[in-house]
PDB file of C-alpha atoms in Angstrom:
ATOM      1  CA  MET A 181      91.998 142.149  77.069  1.00 45.00           C
ATOM      2  CA  ALA A 182      90.805 139.916  79.861  1.00 46.00           C
ATOM      3  CA  ARG A 183      92.527 136.590  80.407  1.00 51.00           C
ATOM      4  CA  ASN A 184      90.915 133.835  78.375  1.00 47.00           C
ATOM      5  CA  GLU A 185      89.991 130.931  80.607  1.00 45.00           C
ATOM      6  CA  PRO A 186      90.044 127.387  79.218  1.00 43.00           C
ATOM      7  CA  SER A 187      86.547 126.130  78.525  1.00 41.00           C
ATOM      8  CA  GLN A 188      86.283 122.878  80.472  1.00 42.00           C
ATOM      9  CA  GLN A 189      83.248 120.953  81.533  1.00 40.00           C
ATOM     10  CA  PRO A 190      83.017 120.660  85.316  1.00 39.00           C
ATOM     11  CA  SER A 191      83.489 117.209  86.729  1.00 39.00           C
ATOM     12  CA  SER A 192      80.437 115.409  88.055  1.00 38.00           C
ATOM     13  CA  SER A 193      80.207 115.804  91.808  1.00 39.00           C
ATOM     14  CA  GLY A 194      77.897 115.178  94.687  1.00 40.00           C
ATOM     15  CA  SER A 195      76.476 117.636  97.147  1.00 37.00           C
ATOM     16  CA  ASN A 196      79.667 117.509  99.202  1.00 40.00           C
ATOM     17  CA  GLY A 197      81.803 118.461  96.207  1.00 39.00           C
ATOM     18  CA  THR A 198      83.500 115.094  95.848  1.00 40.00           C
ATOM     19  CA  SER A 199      83.792 113.547  92.424  1.00 37.00           C
ATOM     20  CA  SER A 200      81.983 110.426  91.305  1.00 40.00           C
ATOM     21  CA  SER A 201      83.889 107.237  90.484  1.00 41.00           C
ATOM     22  CA  THR A 202      84.032 105.398  87.195  1.00 43.00           C
ATOM     23  CA  SER A 203      84.019 101.675  86.505  1.00 41.00           C
ATOM     24  CA  ASN A 204      86.768  99.059  86.546  1.00 46.00           C
ATOM     25  CA  GLY A 205      90.259 100.170  87.548  1.00 48.00           C
ATOM     26  CA  SER A 206      89.416 103.762  88.531  1.00 50.00           C
ATOM     27  CA  ALA A 207      89.651 105.476  91.866  1.00 45.00           C
ATOM     28  CA  LYS A 208      86.765 105.846  94.272  1.00 51.00           C
ATOM     29  CA  PRO A 209      85.223 109.296  94.875  1.00 43.00           C
ATOM     30  CA  SER A 210      87.941 111.670  96.078  1.00 65.00           C
ATOM     31  CA  LYS A 211      87.751 113.028  99.571  1.00 68.00           C
ATOM     32  CA  ILE A 212      90.441 115.646  99.145  1.00 93.00           C
ATOM     33  CA  THR A 213      90.001 119.184 100.384  1.00 96.00           C
ATOM     34  CA  VAL A 214      92.747 121.771  99.977  1.00 98.00           C
ATOM     35  CA  LYS A 215      92.772 124.924 102.070  1.00 98.00           C
ATOM     36  CA  ILE A 216      94.683 127.812 100.527  1.00 98.00           C
ATOM     37  CA  VAL A 217      95.781 129.656 103.645  1.00 98.00           C
ATOM     38  CA  ASN A 218      98.001 132.504 102.436  1.00 98.00           C
ATOM     39  CA  ALA A 219     101.011 133.410 100.320  1.00 98.00           C
ATOM     40  CA  SER A 220     103.852 135.865 100.235  1.00 97.00           C
ATOM     41  CA  PHE A 221     105.926 137.336  97.401  1.00 91.00           C
ATOM     42  CA  THR A 222     108.163 140.291  96.652  1.00 88.00           C
ATOM     43  CA  LYS A 223     105.845 142.990  95.322  1.00 90.00           C
ATOM     44  CA  PRO A 224     102.176 143.831  96.004  1.00 94.00           C
ATOM     45  CA  CYS A 225      99.524 143.127  93.384  1.00 94.00           C
ATOM     46  CA  ASP A 226      95.896 142.093  92.908  1.00 97.00           C
ATOM     47  CA  CYS A 227      96.226 138.324  92.999  1.00 97.00           C
ATOM     48  CA  TYR A 228      94.338 135.040  93.132  1.00 98.00           C
ATOM     49  CA  VAL A 229      95.231 131.334  93.106  1.00 98.00           C
ATOM     50  CA  GLU A 230      94.219 128.831  90.436  1.00 98.00           C
ATOM     51  CA  ILE A 231      94.215 125.149  91.467  1.00 98.00           C
ATOM     52  CA  MET A 232      94.419 122.408  88.837  1.00 96.00           C
ATOM     53  CA  SER A 233      94.568 118.603  89.048  1.00 95.00           C
ATOM     54  CA  ASP A 234      95.943 116.270  86.386  1.00 93.00           C
ATOM     55  CA  ALA A 235      93.087 113.813  87.025  1.00 88.00           C
ATOM     56  CA  PRO A 236      90.704 113.293  84.071  1.00 85.00           C
ATOM     57  CA  SER A 237      87.692 115.647  83.909  1.00 81.00           C
ATOM     58  CA  ALA A 238      89.064 117.817  86.725  1.00 86.00           C
ATOM     59  CA  ALA A 239      87.993 121.452  86.350  1.00 91.00           C
ATOM     60  CA  PRO A 240      90.261 124.272  87.610  1.00 94.00           C
ATOM     61  CA  LYS A 241      89.281 126.070  90.817  1.00 96.00           C
ATOM     62  CA  LYS A 242      90.018 129.675  91.803  1.00 97.00           C
ATOM     63  CA  THR A 243      90.187 131.729  94.953  1.00 98.00           C
ATOM     64  CA  ALA A 244      88.935 135.269  95.387  1.00 98.00           C
ATOM     65  CA  VAL A 245      91.109 138.198  94.288  1.00 98.00           C
ATOM     66  CA  LYS A 246      93.059 139.968  97.023  1.00 98.00           C
ATOM     67  CA  LYS A 247      93.778 143.624  96.324  1.00 96.00           C
ATOM     68  CA  LYS A 248      97.210 145.283  96.338  1.00 95.00           C
ATOM     69  CA  THR A 249      99.057 143.032  98.751  1.00 97.00           C
ATOM     70  CA  SER A 250     102.269 141.026  98.823  1.00 96.00           C
ATOM     71  CA  ALA A 251     100.956 138.832 101.668  1.00 97.00           C
ATOM     72  CA  PRO A 252      97.426 137.793 100.651  1.00 98.00           C
ATOM     73  CA  GLU A 253      95.263 135.881 103.136  1.00 98.00           C
ATOM     74  CA  TRP A 254      92.633 133.612 101.591  1.00 98.00           C
ATOM     75  CA  ASN A 255      91.751 130.830 104.047  1.00 98.00           C
ATOM     76  CA  GLU A 256      89.597 129.296 101.315  1.00 98.00           C
ATOM     77  CA  SER A 257      88.904 125.549 100.985  1.00 97.00           C
ATOM     78  CA  VAL A 258      88.217 123.784  97.684  1.00 96.00           C
ATOM     79  CA  ASN A 259      87.296 120.178  96.894  1.00 94.00           C
ATOM     80  CA  VAL A 260      89.621 118.599  94.362  1.00 92.00           C
ATOM     81  CA  HIS A 261      89.006 115.723  91.942  1.00 90.00           C
ATOM     82  CA  ALA A 262      92.118 113.569  92.347  1.00 92.00           C
ATOM     83  CA  ASN A 263      93.465 110.151  93.221  1.00 90.00           C
ATOM     84  CA  ASN A 264      96.545 109.022  95.103  1.00 90.00           C
ATOM     85  CA  GLU A 265      98.851 109.425  92.075  1.00 92.00           C
ATOM     86  CA  SER A 266      97.629 112.913  91.117  1.00 94.00           C
ATOM     87  CA  THR A 267      99.708 116.083  90.998  1.00 96.00           C
ATOM     88  CA  LEU A 268      98.103 119.407  91.930  1.00 97.00           C
ATOM     89  CA  THR A 269      99.307 122.663  90.399  1.00 98.00           C
ATOM     90  CA  PHE A 270      98.898 126.002  92.202  1.00 98.00           C
ATOM     91  CA  ARG A 271      99.408 129.166  90.155  1.00 98.00           C
ATOM     92  CA  VAL A 272      99.282 132.669  91.596  1.00 97.00           C
ATOM     93  CA  PHE A 273      97.998 135.168  89.016  1.00 97.00           C
ATOM     94  CA  GLN A 274      98.145 138.938  88.990  1.00 96.00           C
ATOM     95  CA  LYS A 275      94.708 140.235  88.032  1.00 95.00           C
ATOM     96  CA  ALA A 276      94.756 142.678  85.122  1.00 93.00           C
ATOM     97  CA  LYS A 277      92.035 145.171  84.197  1.00 87.00           C
ATOM     98  CA  LEU A 278      92.748 145.471  80.491  1.00 87.00           C
ATOM     99  CA  PHE A 279      95.335 142.846  79.603  1.00 88.00           C
ATOM    100  CA  GLU A 280      95.715 139.133  80.196  1.00 93.00           C
ATOM    101  CA  ASP A 281      96.303 138.012  83.771  1.00 96.00           C
ATOM    102  CA  THR A 282      99.956 137.159  84.371  1.00 95.00           C
ATOM    103  CA  CYS A 283     101.304 134.247  86.381  1.00 96.00           C
ATOM    104  CA  GLN A 284     103.430 135.447  89.298  1.00 94.00           C
ATOM    105  CA  GLY A 285     104.534 132.021  90.482  1.00 96.00           C
ATOM    106  CA  MET A 286     103.694 128.330  90.375  1.00 98.00           C
ATOM    107  CA  ALA A 287     103.974 125.340  92.718  1.00 98.00           C
ATOM    108  CA  LYS A 288     103.339 121.631  92.091  1.00 98.00           C
ATOM    109  CA  VAL A 289     102.462 119.143  94.829  1.00 98.00           C
ATOM    110  CA  LYS A 290     102.379 115.367  94.350  1.00 97.00           C
ATOM    111  CA  LEU A 291      99.783 113.842  96.657  1.00 95.00           C
ATOM    112  CA  THR A 292     102.121 110.925  97.363  1.00 95.00           C
ATOM    113  CA  SER A 293     104.461 113.432  99.061  1.00 95.00           C
ATOM    114  CA  VAL A 294     101.824 114.888 101.411  1.00 96.00           C
ATOM    115  CA  PRO A 295     102.313 113.623 105.025  1.00 95.00           C
ATOM    116  CA  ARG A 296      99.632 111.231 106.305  1.00 94.00           C
ATOM    117  CA  ASN A 297      98.424 109.674 109.518  1.00 94.00           C
ATOM    118  CA  ASP A 298      98.509 105.931 110.194  1.00 93.00           C
ATOM    119  CA  ASN A 299      94.915 105.583 108.929  1.00 91.00           C
ATOM    120  CA  GLY A 300      95.854 107.009 105.513  1.00 90.00           C
ATOM    121  CA  GLU A 301      94.289 110.459 105.973  1.00 93.00           C
ATOM    122  CA  PHE A 302      96.319 113.576 105.270  1.00 95.00           C
ATOM    123  CA  LYS A 303      97.810 115.313 108.272  1.00 95.00           C
ATOM    124  CA  THR A 304      96.205 118.702 108.853  1.00 94.00           C
ATOM    125  CA  ASP A 305      99.567 120.429 109.133  1.00 96.00           C
ATOM    126  CA  VAL A 306     100.387 123.552 107.145  1.00 97.00           C
ATOM    127  CA  MET A 307     102.605 122.824 104.140  1.00 98.00           C
ATOM    128  CA  ASN A 308     104.868 125.677 103.098  1.00 98.00           C
ATOM    129  CA  VAL A 309     105.553 125.337  99.361  1.00 98.00           C
ATOM    130  CA  ASN A 310     107.869 127.469  97.231  1.00 98.00           C
ATOM    131  CA  LEU A 311     106.444 129.463  94.336  1.00 97.00           C
ATOM    132  CA  LEU A 312     108.700 129.401  91.277  1.00 97.00           C
ATOM    133  CA  GLY A 313     108.914 131.913  88.442  1.00 94.00           C
ATOM    134  CA  LYS A 314     109.498 131.374  84.722  1.00 89.00           C
ATOM    135  CA  ASP A 315     113.222 130.765  85.211  1.00 91.00           C
ATOM    136  CA  SER A 316     112.530 128.326  88.104  1.00 92.00           C
ATOM    137  CA  SER A 317     113.763 130.874  90.632  1.00 95.00           C
ATOM    138  CA  LYS A 318     111.917 131.294  93.923  1.00 96.00           C
ATOM    139  CA  VAL A 319     109.494 134.224  93.857  1.00 96.00           C
ATOM    140  CA  GLY A 320     107.526 133.502  97.032  1.00 97.00           C
ATOM    141  CA  THR A 321     105.781 130.846  99.112  1.00 98.00           C
ATOM    142  CA  ILE A 322     102.248 129.543  99.560  1.00 98.00           C
ATOM    143  CA  ASN A 323     100.784 127.783 102.608  1.00 99.00           C
ATOM    144  CA  LEU A 324      98.389 124.866 102.107  1.00 99.00           C
ATOM    145  CA  ILE A 325      96.458 122.398 104.275  1.00 98.00           C
ATOM    146  CA  PHE A 326      95.295 119.030 102.912  1.00 98.00           C
ATOM    147  CA  THR A 327      92.440 117.085 104.523  1.00 96.00           C
ATOM    148  CA  GLY A 328      90.725 113.809 103.666  1.00 93.00           C
ATOM    149  CA  TYR A 329      92.433 111.008 101.751  1.00 87.00           C
ATOM    150  CA  ALA A 330      93.047 109.901  98.174  1.00 83.00           C
ATOM    151  CA  GLU A 331      92.048 106.451  96.955  1.00 77.00           C
ATOM    152  CA  ARG A 332      94.461 104.227  95.072  1.00 73.00           C
ATOM    153  CA  LYS A 333      93.361 102.789  91.738  1.00 63.00           C
ATOM    154  CA  ARG A 334      91.663  99.438  92.074  1.00 61.00           C
ATOM    155  CA  ARG A 335      92.619  96.376  90.055  1.00 56.00           C
ATOM    156  CA  SER A 336      90.413  95.457  87.138  1.00 53.00           C
ATOM    157  CA  ALA A 337      87.643  93.046  88.094  1.00 52.00           C
ATOM    158  CA  GLY A 338      88.075  91.143  84.808  1.00 52.00           C
ATOM    159  CA  GLY A 339      91.769  90.625  85.449  1.00 50.00           C
ATOM    160  CA  GLN A 340      91.055  89.377  88.954  1.00 52.00           C
ATOM    161  CA  ARG A 341      88.560  86.825  87.650  1.00 55.00           C
ATOM    162  CA  THR A 342      91.165  85.539  85.186  1.00 48.00           C
ATOM    163  CA  VAL A 343      93.709  85.076  87.962  1.00 48.00           C
ATOM    164  CA  ASP A 344      91.163  83.309  90.158  1.00 53.00           C
ATOM    165  CA  ALA A 345      90.208  80.940  87.324  1.00 51.00           C
ATOM    166  CA  ALA A 346      93.843  80.076  86.661  1.00 50.00           C
ATOM    167  CA  ALA A 347      94.436  79.410  90.351  1.00 52.00           C
ATOM    168  CA  ALA A 348      91.395  77.147  90.504  1.00 53.00           C
ATOM    169  CA  ALA A 349      92.558  75.200  87.453  1.00 52.00           C
ATOM    170  CA  GLY A 350      95.974  74.715  88.985  1.00 53.00           C
ATOM    171  CA  SER A 351      94.485  73.282  92.165  1.00 51.00           C
ATOM    172  CA  GLU A 352      92.562  70.471  90.390  1.00 51.00           C
ATOM    173  CA  ALA A 353      93.285  67.012  91.770  1.00 46.00           C
ATOM    174  CA  SER A 354      95.325  64.695  89.564  1.00 46.00           C
ATOM    175  CA  THR A 355      95.915  60.974  89.367  1.00 46.00           C
ATOM    176  CA  SER A 356      99.187  59.245  90.073  1.00 46.00           C
ATOM    177  CA  ASN A 357     100.403  59.790  86.518  1.00 52.00           C
ATOM    178  CA  GLY A 358      99.825  63.572  86.817  1.00 53.00           C
ATOM    179  CA  VAL A 359      96.858  63.769  84.399  1.00 54.00           C
ATOM    180  CA  ALA A 360      93.416  64.755  85.665  1.00 57.00           C
ATOM    181  CA  PRO A 361      90.649  62.373  84.553  1.00 56.00           C
ATOM    182  CA  PRO A 362      88.024  63.766  82.129  1.00 60.00           C
ATOM    183  CA  ARG A 363      84.605  64.809  83.394  1.00 61.00           C
ATOM    184  CA  THR A 364      81.335  63.221  82.297  1.00 58.00           C
ATOM    185  CA  ALA A 365      78.456  65.127  80.682  1.00 60.00           C
ATOM    186  CA  SER A 366      76.991  65.750  84.145  1.00 60.00           C
ATOM    187  CA  GLY A 367      80.214  67.391  85.233  1.00 59.00           C
ATOM    188  CA  ARG A 368      81.290  64.582  87.564  1.00 64.00           C
ATOM    189  CA  ARG A 369      84.459  62.617  87.272  1.00 61.00           C
ATOM    190  CA  PRO A 370      84.081  58.872  86.687  1.00 59.00           C
ATOM    191  CA  ALA A 371      85.077  56.612  89.506  1.00 59.00           C
ATOM    192  CA  THR A 372      88.725  55.701  89.346  1.00 56.00           C
ATOM    193  CA  ALA A 373      89.275  52.017  88.776  1.00 53.00           C
ATOM    194  CA  LYS A 374      91.265  50.228  91.415  1.00 55.00           C
ATOM    195  CA  ARG A 375      94.611  48.979  90.366  1.00 54.00           C
ATOM    196  CA  ASP A 376      94.971  45.229  89.767  1.00 54.00           C
ATOM    197  CA  THR A 377      96.960  43.455  92.432  1.00 52.00           C
ATOM    198  CA  LEU A 378      99.322  40.738  91.368  1.00 53.00           C
ATOM    199  CA  THR A 379      98.660  37.694  93.534  1.00 54.00           C
ATOM    200  CA  VAL A 380     101.627  35.396  94.043  1.00 52.00           C
ATOM    201  CA  PRO A 381     100.571  31.810  94.857  1.00 57.00           C
ATOM    202  CA  ALA A 382     102.058  30.315  97.961  1.00 56.00           C
ATOM    203  CA  VAL A 383     104.712  27.670  97.376  1.00 51.00           C
ATOM    204  CA  ARG A 384     104.973  24.762  99.774  1.00 58.00           C
ATOM    205  CA  ILE A 385     108.520  23.584 100.396  1.00 53.00           C
ATOM    206  CA  ASN A 386     109.244  20.160 101.892  1.00 55.00           C
ATOM    207  CA  PHE A 387     112.447  19.783 103.832  1.00 52.00           C
ATOM    208  CA  GLY A 388     113.975  16.365 103.910  1.00 55.00           C
ATOM    209  CA  VAL A 389     115.080  14.908 107.227  1.00 47.00           C
TER     210      VAL A 389
END
């Protein structure tokens, strides 16, 4: 029986394969490209790599199947829907003709751990990542290259407006007693009355000789 693939709707993307952004508080379109260079493991098999992101609406991607090899070379690049906090999962499957495909090894990569340049873009260095089996033992390695950059989630516009309004209210001018005067119907403050000044009459003093 062939391996049943999960039925997922593909994420909306542009012509360059990057995903579209949502509204308040979500990340901008991803500009992440992952190149699956090659892998190595103990025994030869017909194998391919499945790439999955934990970002919402992210559809899994797959490489081509490499026949009867323990050192497959793919050199395939895929665009990934992800943001800066995403974790990508790479699973190497053995292709089966009659039965379900079996997972040979798995690796997880947090995008926050991928080296970057000063401008925030991923370094185009090869990352050598261990492939782990069911018992978490090492069964091989996979080489990956990340390019582009991942956007951080933006703050909610509504929350920002609330903060700005509170800051503006706190900066209102006050009178000497610490209470701001009320505004008129036109929105203007009434003129502040001048304080009364106590006038002390001059006293004439006569000095006797």
